[in-house]
Coordinates of C-alpha atoms in Angstrom, one line a residue:
M1 CA -0.1 0.0 0.0
A2 CA 1.4 3.4 -0.9
A3 CA 2.6 5.8 1.6
G4 CA -0.2 8.0 3.1
V5 CA -2.9 5.7 2.0
A6 CA -5.0 4.0 4.8
K7 CA -7.4 1.1 4.8
Y8 CA -10.7 1.8 6.3
H9 CA -13.7 -0.4 7.1
I10 CA -17.1 0.9 6.0
S11 CA -18.3 1.5 9.6
K12 CA -15.3 3.8 10.2
L13 CA -15.8 6.1 7.1
S14 CA -16.3 9.8 7.4
S15 CA -16.7 12.7 4.9
H16 CA -13.4 14.3 5.9
L17 CA -11.3 11.2 5.0
T18 CA -8.9 11.1 2.0
N19 CA -6.5 8.8 0.4
I20 CA -8.3 5.8 1.6
V21 CA -8.7 2.1 0.5
V22 CA -11.8 0.1 1.2
V23 CA -12.0 -3.6 0.7
G24 CA -15.2 -5.6 0.3
V25 CA -17.3 -8.1 -1.7
I26 CA -19.7 -6.8 -4.5
I27 CA -23.2 -7.8 -3.5
A28 CA -25.0 -5.8 -6.2
R29 CA -24.1 -4.0 -9.4
Q30 CA -25.9 -2.1 -12.2
Q31 CA -25.2 -1.8 -15.9
P32 CA -23.0 1.2 -16.7
R33 CA -24.7 4.3 -18.1
V34 CA -23.4 6.8 -20.5
F35 CA -23.9 10.5 -20.5
G36 CA -23.0 12.6 -23.5
N37 CA -22.4 16.3 -23.5
K38 CA -21.3 18.7 -26.3
K39 CA -20.8 17.2 -29.9
C40 CA -17.6 17.6 -31.8
P41 CA -17.8 18.2 -35.6
N42 CA -17.3 14.5 -36.3
G43 CA -20.4 13.7 -34.4
Q44 CA -18.6 12.3 -31.3
S45 CA -19.0 13.7 -27.8
S46 CA -15.8 15.2 -26.5
T47 CA -16.9 14.7 -23.0
D48 CA -18.8 11.4 -22.9
R49 CA -18.8 10.1 -19.3
A50 CA -20.0 6.8 -17.9
V51 CA -21.0 5.7 -14.3
F52 CA -21.0 2.2 -12.9
N53 CA -22.8 1.6 -9.6
L54 CA -22.1 -1.3 -7.3
T55 CA -22.8 -2.2 -3.6
L56 CA -19.9 -3.2 -1.4
R57 CA -19.9 -5.2 1.8
D58 CA -17.2 -5.8 4.4
S59 CA -19.0 -7.2 7.4
P60 CA -22.4 -8.9 8.2
S61 CA -23.7 -5.5 9.3
D62 CA -22.0 -3.0 6.9
C63 CA -22.5 -2.2 3.2
I64 CA -22.1 0.9 1.0
N65 CA -22.9 2.1 -2.4
V66 CA -20.1 2.9 -4.8
S67 CA -20.3 5.1 -8.0
R68 CA -17.4 4.7 -10.4
W69 CA -17.3 7.7 -12.8
G70 CA -14.9 7.8 -15.8
T71 CA -14.5 7.6 -19.5
V72 CA -16.7 5.2 -21.4
S73 CA -13.8 2.8 -22.1
V74 CA -12.5 2.7 -18.5
V75 CA -15.9 2.3 -16.9
G76 CA -17.0 -0.2 -19.5
Q77 CA -13.9 -2.3 -18.9
E78 CA -14.4 -2.4 -15.2
A79 CA -18.0 -3.3 -15.6
E80 CA -17.0 -6.2 -17.7
N81 CA -14.4 -7.3 -15.2
F82 CA -16.3 -7.1 -11.9
H83 CA -19.5 -8.9 -11.0
I84 CA -21.5 -9.9 -7.9
G85 CA -19.3 -12.2 -5.7
D86 CA -16.0 -10.6 -6.7
V87 CA -13.8 -9.0 -3.9
V88 CA -12.4 -5.7 -4.7
E89 CA -10.4 -2.9 -3.2
I90 CA -11.4 0.7 -3.8
F91 CA -8.5 3.2 -4.1
N92 CA -8.7 6.9 -3.5
A93 CA -12.5 7.3 -3.4
R94 CA -14.2 10.4 -2.2
V95 CA -16.5 9.8 0.8
S96 CA -19.8 11.7 0.3
V97 CA -23.0 11.9 2.5
R98 CA -25.7 9.7 1.1
N99 CA -28.3 11.5 -0.9
E100 CA -31.7 10.1 -0.2
E101 CA -33.1 11.1 -3.7
S102 CA -30.4 9.2 -5.7
G103 CA -30.5 6.5 -3.1
R104 CA -34.0 5.6 -4.4
F105 CA -32.4 4.0 -7.4
Q106 CA -29.8 2.1 -5.4
P107 CA -30.0 -0.7 -2.9
F108 CA -30.6 0.5 0.8
T109 CA -27.3 0.4 2.7
S110 CA -26.2 0.7 6.3
S111 CA -23.8 3.3 5.7
A112 CA -24.7 7.1 5.8
Y113 CA -22.2 7.7 3.0
N114 CA -21.5 6.8 -0.6
L115 CA -18.1 6.2 -2.2
V116 CA -17.4 8.1 -5.4
V117 CA -14.5 6.9 -7.5
S118 CA -13.4 9.4 -10.2
D119 CA -10.5 9.5 -12.7
D120 CA -7.8 9.4 -10.1
G121 CA -9.3 6.5 -8.3
Q122 CA -9.2 2.7 -9.0
I123 CA -11.2 -0.5 -8.5
N124 CA -8.8 -3.5 -8.4
P125 CA -9.2 -7.2 -7.5
F126 CA -8.3 -8.0 -4.0
T127 CA -6.2 -11.2 -3.8
A128 CA -4.8 -11.2 -0.3
D129 CA -7.6 -13.1 1.5
P130 CA -10.8 -13.0 -0.6
A131 CA -12.4 -16.0 1.2
A132 CA -12.9 -14.0 4.4
Y133 CA -15.2 -11.7 2.4
K134 CA -17.0 -14.3 0.2
S135 CA -18.7 -15.8 3.2
L136 CA -20.7 -12.5 3.4
L137 CA -22.5 -13.4 0.1
H138 CA -24.7 -15.8 2.2
V139 CA -25.7 -13.4 4.9
P140 CA -29.0 -11.6 4.2
T141 CA -28.8 -7.8 4.2
R142 CA -32.0 -7.6 6.4
P143 CA -32.9 -9.7 9.5
A144 CA -33.7 -13.2 8.4
H145 CA -37.2 -13.0 9.9
D146 CA -38.1 -9.7 8.0
Y147 CA -39.9 -11.0 5.0
T148 CA -43.3 -11.0 3.4
I149 CA -45.1 -14.4 2.8
L150 CA -45.8 -15.2 -0.8
S151 CA -49.5 -15.9 -0.2
L152 CA -49.9 -12.1 0.2
V153 CA -48.6 -11.8 -3.5
D154 CA -50.6 -14.7 -4.8
T155 CA -53.8 -12.8 -4.5
K156 CA -55.9 -10.3 -6.5
E157 CA -56.4 -8.1 -3.4
G158 CA -54.5 -5.0 -2.2
N159 CA -53.7 -3.7 -5.7
E160 CA -54.3 -0.1 -4.6
H161 CA -51.0 -0.1 -2.8
L162 CA -48.9 -1.3 -5.8
P163 CA -46.1 -1.0 -6.8
K164 CA -44.6 -1.8 -3.4
A165 CA -41.2 -2.9 -2.3
E166 CA -41.2 -6.1 0.0
N167 CA -38.6 -8.6 1.4
F168 CA -39.0 -12.2 0.5
L169 CA -37.5 -15.5 1.6
V170 CA -38.2 -17.9 -1.3
S171 CA -37.1 -21.1 -3.0
V172 CA -36.7 -21.3 -6.7
I173 CA -39.2 -23.9 -8.0
K174 CA -38.8 -23.3 -11.7
V175 CA -36.5 -21.4 -14.1
E176 CA -38.0 -20.5 -17.4
P177 CA -35.9 -20.2 -20.6
V178 CA -34.6 -16.6 -21.3
Q179 CA -36.6 -14.7 -23.8
V180 CA -35.3 -12.2 -26.3
I181 CA -37.7 -9.1 -26.6
N182 CA -37.4 -6.3 -29.2
T183 CA -38.4 -3.0 -27.9
K184 CA -40.1 -0.2 -29.6
D185 CA -36.7 1.7 -30.1
N186 CA -35.2 -1.5 -31.8
R187 CA -33.2 -2.8 -28.9
E188 CA -32.9 -6.4 -27.9
V189 CA -33.5 -7.1 -24.3
R190 CA -33.6 -10.3 -22.3
K191 CA -36.1 -11.4 -19.8
Q192 CA -36.4 -14.5 -17.7
L193 CA -39.3 -15.6 -15.5
L194 CA -38.8 -17.7 -12.3
R195 CA -41.4 -19.4 -10.2
L196 CA -41.0 -19.0 -6.5
L197 CA -42.2 -21.0 -3.5
D198 CA -42.5 -20.6 0.2
F199 CA -44.4 -22.3 3.0
T200 CA -47.6 -20.4 2.0
A201 CA -47.7 -20.4 -1.8
K202 CA -46.0 -21.8 -4.9
A203 CA -45.4 -20.8 -8.5
V204 CA -45.4 -17.1 -7.8
P205 CA -43.7 -15.4 -10.7
M206 CA -40.7 -13.2 -10.6
E207 CA -39.3 -11.3 -13.5
L208 CA -35.6 -10.8 -14.2
W209 CA -34.4 -8.1 -16.7
D210 CA -31.0 -7.1 -15.4
P211 CA -28.1 -8.9 -17.2
E212 CA -26.3 -9.5 -13.8
Y213 CA -29.1 -11.4 -12.3
L214 CA -29.8 -13.2 -15.6
R215 CA -26.2 -14.4 -15.4
M216 CA -26.6 -15.6 -11.8
A217 CA -30.0 -17.3 -12.5
A218 CA -28.2 -19.6 -15.0
E219 CA -26.7 -21.4 -11.9
W220 CA -30.0 -21.5 -9.8
K221 CA -31.5 -25.0 -9.3
P222 CA -35.1 -25.7 -8.9
R223 CA -35.9 -27.0 -5.3
E224 CA -32.4 -26.4 -4.2
T225 CA -31.7 -22.5 -4.6
V226 CA -33.1 -20.4 -1.8
L227 CA -33.0 -16.6 -2.2
Y228 CA -33.4 -13.8 0.2
I229 CA -34.9 -10.9 -1.8
A230 CA -34.5 -7.5 -0.3
D231 CA -36.8 -4.8 -1.7
G232 CA -38.3 -6.9 -4.5
L233 CA -40.9 -4.8 -6.4
V234 CA -44.4 -6.3 -6.2
K235 CA -46.5 -4.9 -9.2
W236 CA -49.7 -5.5 -10.8
D237 CA -49.7 -7.0 -14.3
E238 CA -52.7 -5.5 -16.0
F239 CA -52.8 -7.9 -19.0
K240 CA -52.3 -11.1 -16.9
Q241 CA -54.5 -9.8 -14.1
C242 CA -52.0 -11.0 -11.3
K243 CA -49.3 -9.7 -9.1
V244 CA -45.5 -10.4 -10.0
I245 CA -42.3 -9.7 -8.3
S246 CA -39.8 -7.6 -10.2
V247 CA -36.1 -7.0 -9.6
N248 CA -35.0 -3.5 -10.2
S249 CA -31.9 -1.3 -9.3
S250 CA -32.9 -1.1 -5.6
T251 CA -33.1 -4.9 -5.1
L252 CA -30.5 -7.0 -3.4
I253 CA -30.7 -10.8 -3.7
T254 CA -28.7 -13.1 -1.3
E255 CA -28.2 -16.7 -2.6
N256 CA -28.7 -19.6 -0.3
P257 CA -28.7 -17.6 2.9
N258 CA -26.9 -19.3 5.8
V259 CA -29.7 -18.9 8.2
P260 CA -32.0 -21.5 9.9
E261 CA -35.1 -20.1 8.1
A262 CA -33.6 -20.7 4.7
M263 CA -32.5 -24.2 5.6
A264 CA -36.0 -25.1 6.7
L265 CA -37.4 -23.6 3.5
R266 CA -34.9 -25.7 1.3
H267 CA -35.9 -28.9 3.0
Y268 CA -39.6 -28.0 2.5
A269 CA -39.0 -27.2 -1.2
K270 CA -37.4 -30.6 -1.7
S271 CA -40.4 -32.5 -0.2
V272 CA -43.4 -30.5 -1.4
P273 CA -45.4 -32.5 -4.0
I274 CA -45.5 -31.3 -7.7
S275 CA -48.9 -31.2 -9.2
F276 CA -49.8 -34.0 -11.6
S277 CA -50.2 -31.7 -14.5
E278 CA -46.8 -30.2 -14.1
L279 CA -45.2 -33.7 -13.7
V280 CA -46.9 -34.9 -16.8
H281 CA -46.0 -31.9 -18.9
S282 CA -42.3 -32.0 -17.8
M283 CA -41.9 -35.8 -18.4
S284 CA -43.9 -35.7 -21.8
N285 CA -40.8 -36.3 -23.8
K286 CA -39.4 -39.2 -21.6
L287 CA -42.3 -41.7 -22.1
P288 CA -41.0 -45.0 -23.3
D289 CA -42.0 -46.6 -26.6
L290 CA -45.2 -48.5 -26.0
N291 CA -43.9 -51.3 -28.2
S292 CA -41.0 -51.8 -25.7
I293 CA -43.3 -52.4 -22.8
T294 CA -43.8 -56.2 -22.6
N295 CA -43.0 -57.3 -19.0
Q296 CA -46.3 -58.9 -17.6
M297 CA -47.0 -58.2 -13.9
S298 CA -49.9 -58.5 -11.5
V299 CA -51.0 -55.6 -9.2
Q300 CA -49.3 -57.2 -6.2
Q301 CA -46.1 -57.6 -8.2
A302 CA -46.2 -54.0 -9.2
K303 CA -46.6 -53.0 -5.6
E304 CA -43.6 -55.2 -4.7
K305 CA -41.6 -53.6 -7.5
V306 CA -42.1 -50.2 -5.9
E307 CA -39.6 -51.4 -3.2
D308 CA -36.8 -51.3 -5.7
R309 CA -37.3 -47.5 -5.9
E310 CA -36.6 -47.5 -9.6
T311 CA -38.6 -46.5 -12.7
F312 CA -40.2 -49.5 -14.3
T313 CA -42.9 -50.4 -16.9
A314 CA -45.3 -53.3 -17.0
V315 CA -48.3 -54.8 -18.7
I316 CA -51.1 -55.5 -16.2
N317 CA -54.4 -57.3 -17.0
A318 CA -56.8 -55.7 -14.6
F319 CA -60.2 -54.0 -14.2
L320 CA -61.0 -50.3 -14.0
S321 CA -62.5 -50.3 -10.5
K322 CA -62.6 -46.4 -10.2
L323 CA -62.8 -43.7 -12.7
N324 CA -63.3 -40.2 -11.4
I325 CA -65.0 -38.4 -14.2
D326 CA -68.2 -37.2 -12.4
E327 CA -66.8 -33.6 -12.4
P328 CA -65.5 -32.6 -15.8
Q329 CA -63.6 -29.6 -14.3
T330 CA -61.5 -31.9 -12.2
A331 CA -61.1 -34.6 -14.9
V332 CA -59.8 -32.2 -17.6
S333 CA -57.0 -29.6 -17.4
L334 CA -56.9 -26.4 -19.5
R335 CA -53.4 -25.6 -20.8
C336 CA -52.3 -22.4 -22.5
W337 CA -51.3 -23.0 -26.0
H338 CA -48.5 -20.3 -25.9
C339 CA -46.8 -20.9 -22.5
H340 CA -48.1 -24.4 -21.5
Q341 CA -49.3 -23.2 -18.1
I342 CA -52.4 -24.6 -16.5
R343 CA -55.5 -22.4 -16.4
K344 CA -58.3 -22.7 -13.9
H345 CA -61.8 -23.4 -15.4
D346 CA -63.2 -20.2 -13.8
E347 CA -60.5 -18.0 -15.4
N348 CA -60.9 -16.4 -18.8
V349 CA -57.3 -15.6 -19.6
C350 CA -53.9 -17.2 -19.0
M351 CA -52.5 -16.0 -15.7
S352 CA -48.9 -16.8 -16.5
S353 CA -47.0 -13.4 -16.4
D354 CA -44.5 -14.7 -18.9
C355 CA -47.0 -15.6 -21.6
M356 CA -46.4 -13.8 -24.8
G357 CA -49.6 -15.0 -26.5
K358 CA -51.9 -12.2 -27.7
E359 CA -54.7 -14.6 -28.4
Q360 CA -56.2 -16.7 -25.6
V361 CA -55.9 -20.2 -26.9
F362 CA -56.2 -23.3 -24.6
S363 CA -56.0 -27.0 -25.2
A364 CA -57.9 -29.5 -23.1
T365 CA -56.2 -32.6 -21.7
F366 CA -57.6 -35.4 -19.5
N367 CA -56.3 -35.7 -15.9
V368 CA -58.4 -38.5 -14.4
L369 CA -58.0 -40.2 -11.1
A370 CA -58.5 -44.0 -11.4
S371 CA -58.0 -47.4 -9.7
I372 CA -57.1 -50.7 -11.2
T373 CA -57.9 -54.1 -9.7
D374 CA -57.0 -57.7 -10.3
R375 CA -57.2 -60.9 -8.2
T376 CA -54.1 -59.9 -6.3
G377 CA -55.1 -56.4 -5.1
T378 CA -55.8 -52.9 -6.1
L379 CA -53.6 -49.9 -7.2
E380 CA -55.4 -46.7 -6.1
N381 CA -55.0 -42.9 -6.9
I382 CA -53.6 -43.7 -10.4
R383 CA -53.6 -40.8 -12.8
L384 CA -54.9 -41.4 -16.3
G385 CA -54.1 -38.8 -19.0
G386 CA -53.3 -37.9 -22.6
R387 CA -53.8 -40.3 -25.4
A388 CA -54.5 -43.2 -22.9
A389 CA -57.5 -41.5 -21.5
E390 CA -58.7 -40.4 -25.0
Q391 CA -58.6 -44.0 -26.1
I392 CA -60.2 -45.5 -23.1
L393 CA -63.0 -42.8 -22.9
G394 CA -63.4 -42.9 -26.7
M395 CA -63.3 -39.0 -27.2
E396 CA -61.0 -36.1 -26.9
A397 CA -61.1 -33.8 -23.7
D398 CA -62.8 -30.9 -25.3
V399 CA -65.7 -33.1 -26.5
F400 CA -65.9 -34.7 -23.0
L401 CA -66.4 -31.1 -21.6
E402 CA -69.6 -30.8 -23.7
L403 CA -71.3 -33.8 -22.1
D404 CA -74.1 -33.4 -19.6
E405 CA -74.4 -35.1 -16.4
K406 CA -76.4 -38.2 -17.8
E407 CA -74.0 -38.7 -20.7
V408 CA -71.0 -38.7 -18.3
A409 CA -72.7 -41.3 -16.1
Q410 CA -73.3 -43.5 -19.2
V411 CA -69.6 -43.3 -20.2
K412 CA -68.6 -44.3 -16.6
Q413 CA -71.0 -47.2 -16.4
K414 CA -69.7 -48.6 -19.7
L415 CA -66.2 -48.5 -18.7
L416 CA -66.1 -49.6 -15.1
L417 CA -65.4 -53.4 -14.5
E418 CA -64.3 -53.8 -18.1
K419 CA -61.1 -55.7 -18.2
W420 CA -58.0 -54.1 -20.0
D421 CA -54.3 -54.8 -20.9
M422 CA -52.7 -51.8 -19.4
K423 CA -49.3 -50.6 -20.3
I424 CA -48.0 -48.5 -17.4
W425 CA -45.0 -46.5 -16.6
V426 CA -44.2 -46.1 -12.9
Q427 CA -41.7 -43.4 -11.6
L428 CA -41.3 -42.6 -7.9
S429 CA -40.5 -39.0 -7.1
Q430 CA -37.4 -38.4 -5.1
T431 CA -39.3 -36.8 -2.3
Q432 CA -41.9 -39.5 -1.9
R433 CA -39.8 -42.7 -1.9
P434 CA -40.3 -44.8 1.3
R435 CA -37.4 -44.5 3.6
H436 CA -37.6 -48.1 4.9
R437 CA -39.0 -51.3 3.4
H438 CA -41.7 -51.6 6.0
D439 CA -43.0 -48.1 5.0
V440 CA -43.9 -49.2 1.4
E441 CA -47.5 -50.3 2.0
S442 CA -48.4 -47.4 4.2
N443 CA -47.0 -44.9 1.8
L444 CA -48.2 -46.6 -1.4
S445 CA -51.3 -44.5 -1.8
L446 CA -49.4 -41.3 -1.4
N447 CA -46.7 -42.2 -3.8
Y448 CA -49.1 -43.3 -6.5
S449 CA -51.2 -40.2 -6.2
C450 CA -48.2 -38.1 -7.0
V451 CA -46.2 -40.1 -9.3
L452 CA -47.8 -43.1 -10.9
Q453 CA -48.6 -42.2 -14.6
I454 CA -50.6 -44.3 -16.9
E455 CA -49.9 -43.0 -20.5
A456 CA -50.2 -46.1 -22.7
S457 CA -52.5 -48.0 -24.9
F458 CA -55.5 -49.7 -23.2
L459 CA -56.8 -52.8 -25.1
A460 CA -60.1 -54.5 -24.3

């Protein structure tokens, strides 16, 4: 360190200090912005300046916003080099009193000051002991218990108070592909939608637009990644008629917080059941070739096979002893043709905030609860969907929805107690597999209701 230069912790800063060095880990950053002034004859600005904002942390309780001003080339290069998670040292920054007005567009910090780095300052990588700072990446910037539950977002009430900044502790349940969107001024921007879960709600949407968070989201794993979101913006999507969480320049996201509340949520996210419709849609490309299913089994043998805890297929000669089609709205799911999300029967539009479809087009698919029985026993809570349901019911799902109560009863009476050769595919979810061999029988119904999928040919 040069003579006359002193290192200061964020908590010890004051506005009279000069020739200082501050070391910390970047916990937030924004894209650089360019400001042009007077134009030269050649059309180029002689005084183009750029600013690159980031947020630095050096202890569990201390963080500060940093503004790096300089030429477009210098600021652009530093913005490319430094990202969230990097440990840096700030040289020769000016300590200024935090401006509450400008602070509205930056994360809230504990410090009463900002650091301003100009042409005579530097931001360099810190290599002496970065591990000591990187552990701060897993410490929330707010108290771990200070968050809003998602069920308050997953409602159509309270819209008069939006948009509104809230804190959330959530698990990532789904990461949608990145979308490329062309703006009205012919720019290409990228957007990504995530589905979030907590103990009170699941599949609440969150939008990401910032390139830095898009980069981070590429590493987020459904059911494993937990996020503490400080000042996430809750807003109303008028087109979708639902609330969404948006990440803006004031938001701070802590990945996998090292707090008991986050650990409990991660455990819950790994065990919460997935709806049948989501499961079928996600596994639709994994169904085996029907011609390859030749292994004959009885119902009892299929039950015993569950103990092996592996995916298997079988041909079972059995009766349909239960067929839950009395209420068409529970027997048929409506899926958006554009984004493939399930729509409730009492909703007129797709509620998915990432749906890009201008026309409301939905496809109807069967999702029928059934039981099969042979002389050795009964498999209950089996789900029957897709082509298999269409073949056994003799019609497509949209036609079935047009039947009246009497016609549905006639279809059911005709099919019950008929004997079929059923080709089945059984896959146990990781979260529902029995822990011990003696748990198999007691857990069988729960396992099958979640993960036993009949998607095959049914032959009379």
